[in-house]
Amino acid sequence: MLAVRLNRARRLGPRVVLPLAGSVLQAAVVAAATFVVFLLMRLIPGDPARILAGPGGSVTPEQVERTRRELGLDDPIALQYWNWITDAVRGDFGNSLVLNDTVAELLADRLVITLQLSVYAFTLAVVLAIPLSLVAARRQGAIADKLSRLAGATGVAVPSFWLALLLIIVAQGVLPTFGYAPLSEGLGAHLGHMLLPALALGAGFATLVFETTRAGLIDTLSSDYVRTARAFQIPERRIYGRYALRNAFLPTLTIFGLEAGALMAGALLVENAFALPGMGRLIVQGVLSRDYPVVQACILVIVVVFVAVNLLMDLLYAVVDPRVRRSRG
């Protein structure tokens, strides 16, 4: 009986240790990213204590020092970070130094807009890229394939902020180019304000999805099992849907995970171009005013979302590829 239990423990060991090691590594990534931002914010020229103490000419050194003590800015950097991260884990991000509001309330208002923009850009990119990749792989070398690849190369070369400015110029007077309309004002008004930002943000992502899926499909369609399926006269729709696309989609899932965080980071630039009151504008205002708690909390949220999406992609790998499920037991 003891030998059986030892053998079972040896078999289960990697299944327990590997996920635990992955969780520890992801936590370390979050901590490292937030600490770097925490440190960089304090290296930016300018003292928030001097700004908050009062108008420049009437502030005494004693008032500035007292403000620094009240804000905890005179503590060592490591202690400041420890106090902040332990409070953040409990959901307390502190108060804004400039906006006279809690950081949690500021994030709640603006995170929704940034997430909406990221989801719309993601959806638009997938809806456009996957069908185009199927057409391009099926008609490899044809005019449709060459045109789609040309459009893809253009999408990679054009930065999102430059495309945002171009869309503003082209669509001015046709679609709303600035501001935000919540869902409470109607679905049409909301989507109308979000269409151009979603296009600007999702163009580069759509190109990556298209190129990755197309290359995977071309490689899969030349494999032996696809030729065997065609020899047995299995319908092309079933070959593409059940065999080719499912196997070619695994590298695309990797792109989904890696680019999810990039979408939120790109949203920061696009939001400022289209005057969307999301986290992008909040971060810019926080950096310019040296509002440490606001910038730190925004970066923490972005990093956590990035890690969570990558965890979700790992789960989807197991759903799409049975070999992953078997390897993980």
mmCIF file of C-alpha atoms in Angstrom:
data_model
loop_
_atom_site.group_PDB
_atom_site.id
_atom_site.type_symbol
_atom_site.label_atom_id
_atom_site.label_comp_id
_atom_site.label_asym_id
_atom_site.label_seq_id
_atom_site.Cartn_x
_atom_site.Cartn_y
_atom_site.Cartn_z
ATOM 1 C CA MET A 1 0.000 0.000 0.000
ATOM 2 C CA LEU A 2 2.843 2.398 0.850
ATOM 3 C CA ALA A 3 4.520 1.675 -2.461
ATOM 4 C CA VAL A 4 1.288 2.417 -4.328
ATOM 5 C CA ARG A 5 0.938 5.750 -2.526
ATOM 6 C CA LEU A 6 4.544 6.666 -3.262
ATOM 7 C CA ASN A 7 4.099 5.865 -6.943
ATOM 8 C CA ARG A 8 0.913 7.932 -7.038
ATOM 9 C CA ALA A 9 2.688 10.829 -5.326
ATOM 10 C CA ARG A 10 5.523 10.653 -7.852
ATOM 11 C CA ARG A 11 3.013 10.742 -10.720
ATOM 12 C CA LEU A 12 1.077 13.657 -9.233
ATOM 13 C CA GLY A 13 4.204 15.586 -8.246
ATOM 14 C CA PRO A 14 4.801 17.357 -11.583
ATOM 15 C CA ARG A 15 1.062 18.075 -11.950
ATOM 16 C CA VAL A 16 1.099 19.907 -8.635
ATOM 17 C CA VAL A 17 4.539 21.508 -8.756
ATOM 18 C CA LEU A 18 4.376 22.852 -12.328
ATOM 19 C CA PRO A 19 1.107 24.818 -11.941
ATOM 20 C CA LEU A 20 2.341 26.096 -8.565
ATOM 21 C CA ALA A 21 5.621 27.223 -10.121
ATOM 22 C CA GLY A 22 3.673 28.930 -12.924
ATOM 23 C CA SER A 23 1.529 30.809 -10.393
ATOM 24 C CA VAL A 24 4.615 31.926 -8.454
ATOM 25 C CA LEU A 25 6.262 33.107 -11.687
ATOM 26 C CA GLN A 26 3.185 35.109 -12.704
ATOM 27 C CA ALA A 27 3.025 36.728 -9.272
ATOM 28 C CA ALA A 28 6.714 37.618 -9.617
ATOM 29 C CA VAL A 29 6.023 39.208 -13.017
ATOM 30 C CA VAL A 30 3.254 41.351 -11.522
ATOM 31 C CA ALA A 31 5.463 42.394 -8.605
ATOM 32 C CA ALA A 32 8.452 43.198 -10.847
ATOM 33 C CA ALA A 33 6.397 45.241 -13.323
ATOM 34 C CA THR A 34 4.672 47.262 -10.616
ATOM 35 C CA PHE A 35 7.958 47.889 -8.769
ATOM 36 C CA VAL A 36 9.646 49.186 -11.932
ATOM 37 C CA VAL A 37 6.767 51.615 -12.518
ATOM 38 C CA PHE A 38 6.792 52.542 -8.823
ATOM 39 C CA LEU A 39 10.498 53.381 -9.058
ATOM 40 C CA LEU A 40 10.298 55.215 -12.398
ATOM 41 C CA MET A 41 7.499 57.458 -11.157
ATOM 42 C CA ARG A 42 9.783 58.669 -8.366
ATOM 43 C CA LEU A 43 12.627 59.333 -10.795
ATOM 44 C CA ILE A 44 10.519 61.747 -12.873
ATOM 45 C CA PRO A 45 11.546 65.353 -12.136
ATOM 46 C CA GLY A 46 9.100 67.181 -9.899
ATOM 47 C CA ASP A 47 7.943 66.819 -6.314
ATOM 48 C CA PRO A 48 4.209 66.222 -5.712
ATOM 49 C CA ALA A 49 4.642 67.342 -2.100
ATOM 50 C CA ARG A 50 5.750 70.784 -3.285
ATOM 51 C CA ILE A 51 2.798 70.980 -5.692
ATOM 52 C CA LEU A 52 0.289 69.966 -3.034
ATOM 53 C CA ALA A 53 1.746 72.184 -0.314
ATOM 54 C CA GLY A 54 0.484 75.332 -2.063
ATOM 55 C CA PRO A 55 1.392 77.971 -4.673
ATOM 56 C CA GLY A 56 5.089 77.965 -5.468
ATOM 57 C CA GLY A 57 6.145 81.361 -4.074
ATOM 58 C CA SER A 58 4.337 81.015 -0.742
ATOM 59 C CA VAL A 59 5.522 77.512 0.196
ATOM 60 C CA THR A 60 8.162 77.117 2.893
ATOM 61 C CA PRO A 61 10.511 74.123 3.132
ATOM 62 C CA GLU A 62 8.812 73.185 6.396
ATOM 63 C CA GLN A 63 5.419 72.965 4.674
ATOM 64 C CA VAL A 64 6.866 70.796 1.899
ATOM 65 C CA GLU A 65 8.513 68.479 4.416
ATOM 66 C CA ARG A 66 5.293 68.192 6.414
ATOM 67 C CA THR A 67 3.366 67.302 3.256
ATOM 68 C CA ARG A 68 5.963 64.660 2.399
ATOM 69 C CA ARG A 69 5.572 63.082 5.833
ATOM 70 C CA GLU A 70 1.767 63.074 5.527
ATOM 71 C CA LEU A 71 1.998 61.347 2.150
ATOM 72 C CA GLY A 72 4.657 58.894 3.323
ATOM 73 C CA LEU A 73 7.081 60.106 0.650
ATOM 74 C CA ASP A 74 9.928 60.453 3.127
ATOM 75 C CA ASP A 75 9.993 56.685 3.786
ATOM 76 C CA PRO A 76 12.519 54.441 1.981
ATOM 77 C CA ILE A 77 11.414 53.348 -1.499
ATOM 78 C CA ALA A 78 11.193 49.676 -0.503
ATOM 79 C CA LEU A 79 8.947 50.514 2.465
ATOM 80 C CA GLN A 80 6.740 52.760 0.314
ATOM 81 C CA TYR A 81 6.325 49.965 -2.222
ATOM 82 C CA TRP A 82 5.570 47.370 0.448
ATOM 83 C CA ASN A 83 2.918 49.566 2.048
ATOM 84 C CA TRP A 84 1.329 50.268 -1.317
ATOM 85 C CA ILE A 85 1.323 46.703 -2.691
ATOM 86 C CA THR A 86 -0.045 45.211 0.544
ATOM 87 C CA ASP A 87 -2.873 47.766 0.537
ATOM 88 C CA ALA A 88 -3.501 47.141 -3.181
ATOM 89 C CA VAL A 89 -3.867 43.393 -2.599
ATOM 90 C CA ARG A 90 -6.686 44.241 -0.163
ATOM 91 C CA GLY A 91 -8.303 46.475 -2.796
ATOM 92 C CA ASP A 92 -7.158 49.765 -1.275
ATOM 93 C CA PHE A 93 -5.316 51.798 -3.927
ATOM 94 C CA GLY A 94 -5.225 54.937 -1.811
ATOM 95 C CA ASN A 95 -6.384 58.422 -2.740
ATOM 96 C CA SER A 96 -5.456 60.517 -5.741
ATOM 97 C CA LEU A 97 -2.997 63.277 -4.842
ATOM 98 C CA VAL A 98 -4.592 65.686 -7.305
ATOM 99 C CA LEU A 99 -8.196 64.690 -8.119
ATOM 100 C CA ASN A 100 -9.457 64.520 -4.514
ATOM 101 C CA ASP A 101 -11.047 61.121 -4.994
ATOM 102 C CA THR A 102 -10.213 57.509 -4.210
ATOM 103 C CA VAL A 103 -8.203 55.734 -6.889
ATOM 104 C CA ALA A 104 -10.614 52.783 -6.816
ATOM 105 C CA GLU A 105 -13.531 55.032 -7.830
ATOM 106 C CA LEU A 106 -11.477 56.656 -10.591
ATOM 107 C CA LEU A 107 -10.507 53.236 -11.927
ATOM 108 C CA ALA A 108 -14.072 51.927 -11.770
ATOM 109 C CA ASP A 109 -15.263 54.756 -14.014
ATOM 110 C CA ARG A 110 -12.471 54.534 -16.579
ATOM 111 C CA LEU A 111 -11.608 50.839 -16.641
ATOM 112 C CA VAL A 112 -15.014 50.034 -18.163
ATOM 113 C CA ILE A 113 -14.294 52.300 -21.148
ATOM 114 C CA THR A 114 -10.817 50.839 -21.725
ATOM 115 C CA LEU A 115 -12.118 47.269 -21.479
ATOM 116 C CA GLN A 116 -14.964 48.066 -23.886
ATOM 117 C CA LEU A 117 -12.511 49.513 -26.408
ATOM 118 C CA SER A 118 -10.177 46.506 -26.067
ATOM 119 C CA VAL A 119 -13.036 43.998 -26.460
ATOM 120 C CA TYR A 120 -14.436 45.795 -29.512
ATOM 121 C CA ALA A 121 -10.985 45.961 -31.130
ATOM 122 C CA PHE A 122 -10.367 42.276 -30.376
ATOM 123 C CA THR A 123 -13.757 41.227 -31.783
ATOM 124 C CA LEU A 124 -13.384 43.371 -34.891
ATOM 125 C CA ALA A 125 -9.902 41.997 -35.559
ATOM 126 C CA VAL A 126 -10.977 38.355 -35.210
ATOM 127 C CA VAL A 127 -14.134 38.815 -37.309
ATOM 128 C CA LEU A 128 -12.088 40.359 -40.117
ATOM 129 C CA ALA A 129 -8.890 38.290 -39.902
ATOM 130 C CA ILE A 130 -10.146 34.702 -39.590
ATOM 131 C CA PRO A 131 -12.392 34.663 -42.714
ATOM 132 C CA LEU A 132 -9.721 36.497 -44.721
ATOM 133 C CA SER A 133 -7.085 33.970 -43.654
ATOM 134 C CA LEU A 134 -9.340 31.106 -44.778
ATOM 135 C CA VAL A 135 -9.822 32.711 -48.197
ATOM 136 C CA ALA A 136 -6.111 33.526 -48.551
ATOM 137 C CA ALA A 137 -4.995 29.997 -47.577
ATOM 138 C CA ARG A 138 -7.526 28.368 -49.889
ATOM 139 C CA ARG A 139 -6.521 30.577 -52.819
ATOM 140 C CA GLN A 140 -2.815 30.788 -52.135
ATOM 141 C CA GLY A 141 -1.051 32.952 -54.709
ATOM 142 C CA ALA A 142 -4.285 34.313 -56.169
ATOM 143 C CA ILE A 143 -5.203 38.002 -56.332
ATOM 144 C CA ALA A 144 -7.325 37.773 -53.164
ATOM 145 C CA ASP A 145 -4.359 36.314 -51.273
ATOM 146 C CA LYS A 146 -1.949 38.973 -52.526
ATOM 147 C CA LEU A 147 -4.334 41.839 -51.739
ATOM 148 C CA SER A 148 -5.035 40.556 -48.240
ATOM 149 C CA ARG A 149 -1.316 40.139 -47.549
ATOM 150 C CA LEU A 150 -0.651 43.666 -48.824
ATOM 151 C CA ALA A 151 -3.336 45.001 -46.507
ATOM 152 C CA GLY A 152 -1.820 42.974 -43.677
ATOM 153 C CA ALA A 153 1.663 44.356 -44.270
ATOM 154 C CA THR A 154 0.235 47.867 -44.261
ATOM 155 C CA GLY A 155 -1.584 47.192 -40.997
ATOM 156 C CA VAL A 156 1.650 46.110 -39.306
ATOM 157 C CA ALA A 157 3.606 49.110 -40.596
ATOM 158 C CA VAL A 158 1.066 51.772 -39.542
ATOM 159 C CA PRO A 159 1.170 52.724 -35.830
ATOM 160 C CA SER A 160 -2.178 52.821 -34.053
ATOM 161 C CA PHE A 161 -1.920 56.500 -33.086
ATOM 162 C CA TRP A 162 -1.120 57.525 -36.682
ATOM 163 C CA LEU A 163 -4.033 55.443 -37.985
ATOM 164 C CA ALA A 164 -6.247 57.092 -35.363
ATOM 165 C CA LEU A 165 -5.352 60.544 -36.673
ATOM 166 C CA LEU A 166 -5.943 59.398 -40.260
ATOM 167 C CA LEU A 167 -9.374 57.993 -39.377
ATOM 168 C CA ILE A 168 -10.296 61.241 -37.625
ATOM 169 C CA ILE A 169 -9.460 63.217 -40.779
ATOM 170 C CA VAL A 170 -11.231 60.827 -43.171
ATOM 171 C CA ALA A 171 -14.386 60.174 -41.113
ATOM 172 C CA GLN A 172 -14.915 63.675 -39.763
ATOM 173 C CA GLY A 173 -18.533 64.654 -40.322
ATOM 174 C CA VAL A 174 -19.549 61.057 -41.079
ATOM 175 C CA LEU A 175 -18.920 59.306 -37.758
ATOM 176 C CA PRO A 176 -18.336 60.690 -34.255
ATOM 177 C CA THR A 177 -14.613 61.315 -33.893
ATOM 178 C CA PHE A 178 -14.313 62.575 -30.323
ATOM 179 C CA GLY A 179 -15.864 61.792 -26.982
ATOM 180 C CA TYR A 180 -17.678 58.824 -25.493
ATOM 181 C CA ALA A 181 -21.337 57.784 -25.393
ATOM 182 C CA PRO A 182 -22.285 55.255 -22.678
ATOM 183 C CA LEU A 183 -24.655 52.407 -23.389
ATOM 184 C CA SER A 184 -27.350 54.259 -21.452
ATOM 185 C CA GLU A 185 -27.563 56.746 -24.352
ATOM 186 C CA GLY A 186 -28.373 53.979 -26.824
ATOM 187 C CA LEU A 187 -26.496 51.167 -28.537
ATOM 188 C CA GLY A 188 -26.223 53.051 -31.842
ATOM 189 C CA ALA A 189 -24.656 56.140 -30.296
ATOM 190 C CA HIS A 190 -22.328 54.020 -28.192
ATOM 191 C CA LEU A 191 -21.061 51.892 -31.100
ATOM 192 C CA GLY A 192 -20.809 54.956 -33.323
ATOM 193 C CA HIS A 193 -18.359 56.580 -30.907
ATOM 194 C CA MET A 194 -16.387 53.355 -30.435
ATOM 195 C CA LEU A 195 -16.102 52.213 -34.075
ATOM 196 C CA LEU A 196 -13.189 54.407 -35.165
ATOM 197 C CA PRO A 197 -11.142 53.838 -31.979
ATOM 198 C CA ALA A 198 -11.716 50.084 -32.295
ATOM 199 C CA LEU A 199 -10.542 50.151 -35.921
ATOM 200 C CA ALA A 200 -7.423 52.118 -35.029
ATOM 201 C CA LEU A 201 -6.595 49.826 -32.127
ATOM 202 C CA GLY A 202 -7.474 46.505 -33.785
ATOM 203 C CA ALA A 203 -5.798 46.962 -37.185
ATOM 204 C CA GLY A 204 -2.353 45.772 -36.122
ATOM 205 C CA PHE A 205 -3.806 42.913 -34.088
ATOM 206 C CA ALA A 206 -5.946 41.823 -37.041
ATOM 207 C CA THR A 207 -2.819 41.668 -39.204
ATOM 208 C CA LEU A 208 -1.019 39.395 -36.738
ATOM 209 C CA VAL A 209 -4.043 37.101 -36.471
ATOM 210 C CA PHE A 210 -4.387 36.970 -40.261
ATOM 211 C CA GLU A 211 -0.736 36.173 -40.974
ATOM 212 C CA THR A 212 -0.475 33.576 -38.189
ATOM 213 C CA THR A 213 -3.709 31.790 -39.101
ATOM 214 C CA ARG A 214 -2.941 31.852 -42.835
ATOM 215 C CA ALA A 215 0.530 30.360 -42.320
ATOM 216 C CA GLY A 216 -0.879 27.671 -40.030
ATOM 217 C CA LEU A 217 -3.630 26.793 -42.488
ATOM 218 C CA ILE A 218 -1.209 26.515 -45.416
ATOM 219 C CA ASP A 219 1.038 24.218 -43.388
ATOM 220 C CA THR A 220 -1.891 22.120 -42.147
ATOM 221 C CA LEU A 221 -3.545 21.775 -45.564
ATOM 222 C CA SER A 222 -0.359 20.230 -46.957
ATOM 223 C CA SER A 223 -0.215 17.566 -44.233
ATOM 224 C CA ASP A 224 -0.807 13.856 -44.819
ATOM 225 C CA TYR A 225 -4.022 13.549 -42.830
ATOM 226 C CA VAL A 226 -5.674 16.321 -44.865
ATOM 227 C CA ARG A 227 -4.687 14.595 -48.101
ATOM 228 C CA THR A 228 -6.088 11.353 -46.682
ATOM 229 C CA ALA A 229 -9.331 13.086 -45.756
ATOM 230 C CA ARG A 230 -9.658 14.410 -49.296
ATOM 231 C CA ALA A 231 -8.925 10.966 -50.689
ATOM 232 C CA PHE A 232 -11.899 9.685 -48.706
ATOM 233 C CA GLN A 233 -13.954 12.534 -50.272
ATOM 234 C CA ILE A 234 -14.696 14.285 -46.979
ATOM 235 C CA PRO A 235 -16.346 17.644 -47.764
ATOM 236 C CA GLU A 236 -13.991 20.627 -47.928
ATOM 237 C CA ARG A 237 -16.073 22.538 -45.383
ATOM 238 C CA ARG A 238 -15.560 19.776 -42.847
ATOM 239 C CA ILE A 239 -11.840 19.518 -43.635
ATOM 240 C CA TYR A 240 -11.359 23.254 -43.083
ATOM 241 C CA GLY A 241 -13.597 23.523 -40.029
ATOM 242 C CA ARG A 242 -12.838 20.339 -38.124
ATOM 243 C CA TYR A 243 -9.280 19.485 -39.106
ATOM 244 C CA ALA A 244 -7.333 22.332 -40.694
ATOM 245 C CA LEU A 245 -8.566 25.386 -38.793
ATOM 246 C CA ARG A 246 -8.584 23.670 -35.408
ATOM 247 C CA ASN A 247 -4.948 22.619 -35.695
ATOM 248 C CA ALA A 248 -3.814 25.864 -37.318
ATOM 249 C CA PHE A 249 -5.501 27.861 -34.573
ATOM 250 C CA LEU A 250 -3.024 26.926 -31.819
ATOM 251 C CA PRO A 251 -0.363 29.534 -32.777
ATOM 252 C CA THR A 252 -3.173 32.075 -33.097
ATOM 253 C CA LEU A 253 -4.170 31.415 -29.493
ATOM 254 C CA THR A 254 -0.641 32.361 -28.487
ATOM 255 C CA ILE A 255 -1.040 35.637 -30.364
ATOM 256 C CA PHE A 256 -4.342 36.221 -28.533
ATOM 257 C CA GLY A 257 -2.639 35.867 -25.172
ATOM 258 C CA LEU A 258 0.365 38.022 -26.009
ATOM 259 C CA GLU A 259 -1.592 40.778 -27.725
ATOM 260 C CA ALA A 260 -4.355 41.111 -25.106
ATOM 261 C CA GLY A 261 -2.078 43.144 -22.884
ATOM 262 C CA ALA A 262 -0.766 45.029 -25.914
ATOM 263 C CA LEU A 263 -4.337 45.998 -26.789
ATOM 264 C CA MET A 264 -4.829 47.630 -23.394
ATOM 265 C CA ALA A 265 -1.460 49.379 -23.709
ATOM 266 C CA GLY A 266 -2.338 50.559 -27.228
ATOM 267 C CA ALA A 267 -5.708 51.731 -25.970
ATOM 268 C CA LEU A 268 -3.882 54.330 -23.882
ATOM 269 C CA LEU A 269 -2.688 56.103 -27.055
ATOM 270 C CA VAL A 270 -5.921 55.659 -28.984
ATOM 271 C CA GLU A 271 -8.031 57.002 -26.108
ATOM 272 C CA ASN A 272 -6.055 60.226 -26.067
ATOM 273 C CA ALA A 273 -6.414 60.611 -29.845
ATOM 274 C CA PHE A 274 -10.213 60.210 -29.708
ATOM 275 C CA ALA A 275 -10.677 61.977 -26.337
ATOM 276 C CA LEU A 276 -12.110 58.868 -24.679
ATOM 277 C CA PRO A 277 -12.189 59.237 -20.877
ATOM 278 C CA GLY A 278 -10.562 55.866 -20.206
ATOM 279 C CA MET A 279 -7.467 54.723 -18.373
ATOM 280 C CA GLY A 280 -5.195 56.174 -21.051
ATOM 281 C CA ARG A 281 -6.157 59.752 -20.299
ATOM 282 C CA LEU A 282 -6.063 58.983 -16.583
ATOM 283 C CA ILE A 283 -2.472 57.722 -16.830
ATOM 284 C CA VAL A 284 -1.353 60.729 -18.884
ATOM 285 C CA GLN A 285 -2.926 63.121 -16.367
ATOM 286 C CA GLY A 286 -1.357 61.164 -13.518
ATOM 287 C CA VAL A 287 2.144 61.270 -15.037
ATOM 288 C CA LEU A 288 1.944 64.996 -15.795
ATOM 289 C CA SER A 289 0.713 65.837 -12.284
ATOM 290 C CA ARG A 290 2.982 63.281 -10.517
ATOM 291 C CA ASP A 291 -0.110 61.530 -9.162
ATOM 292 C CA TYR A 292 1.713 58.383 -8.020
ATOM 293 C CA PRO A 293 -1.237 56.331 -6.698
ATOM 294 C CA VAL A 294 -3.248 56.740 -9.909
ATOM 295 C CA VAL A 295 -0.454 55.698 -12.286
ATOM 296 C CA GLN A 296 0.625 52.783 -10.083
ATOM 297 C CA ALA A 297 -2.918 51.418 -9.795
ATOM 298 C CA CYS A 298 -3.526 51.697 -13.560
ATOM 299 C CA ILE A 299 -0.330 49.797 -14.376
ATOM 300 C CA LEU A 300 -1.169 47.147 -11.785
ATOM 301 C CA VAL A 301 -4.594 46.600 -13.363
ATOM 302 C CA ILE A 302 -3.106 46.309 -16.867
ATOM 303 C CA VAL A 303 -0.496 43.764 -15.730
ATOM 304 C CA VAL A 304 -3.083 41.693 -13.850
ATOM 305 C CA VAL A 305 -5.380 41.650 -16.890
ATOM 306 C CA PHE A 306 -2.461 40.550 -19.081
ATOM 307 C CA VAL A 307 -1.611 37.664 -16.716
ATOM 308 C CA ALA A 308 -5.278 36.634 -16.402
ATOM 309 C CA VAL A 309 -5.736 36.529 -20.184
ATOM 310 C CA ASN A 310 -2.639 34.365 -20.582
ATOM 311 C CA LEU A 311 -4.035 31.956 -17.978
ATOM 312 C CA LEU A 312 -7.266 31.832 -19.973
ATOM 313 C CA MET A 313 -5.300 31.059 -23.130
ATOM 314 C CA ASP A 314 -3.625 28.143 -21.359
ATOM 315 C CA LEU A 315 -7.052 26.724 -20.539
ATOM 316 C CA LEU A 316 -8.207 27.201 -24.125
ATOM 317 C CA TYR A 317 -5.144 25.304 -25.342
ATOM 318 C CA ALA A 318 -6.398 22.270 -23.451
ATOM 319 C CA VAL A 319 -9.868 22.669 -24.977
ATOM 320 C CA VAL A 320 -8.636 23.042 -28.557
ATOM 321 C CA ASP A 321 -5.811 20.478 -28.496
ATOM 322 C CA PRO A 322 -6.500 17.088 -26.844
ATOM 323 C CA ARG A 323 -2.749 16.421 -26.703
ATOM 324 C CA VAL A 324 -2.384 19.238 -24.155
ATOM 325 C CA ARG A 325 -5.137 17.711 -22.004
ATOM 326 C CA ARG A 326 -3.435 14.326 -22.061
ATOM 327 C CA SER A 327 -0.018 15.809 -21.235
ATOM 328 C CA ARG A 328 -1.542 17.586 -18.223
ATOM 329 C CA GLY A 329 -3.432 14.514 -17.078
#
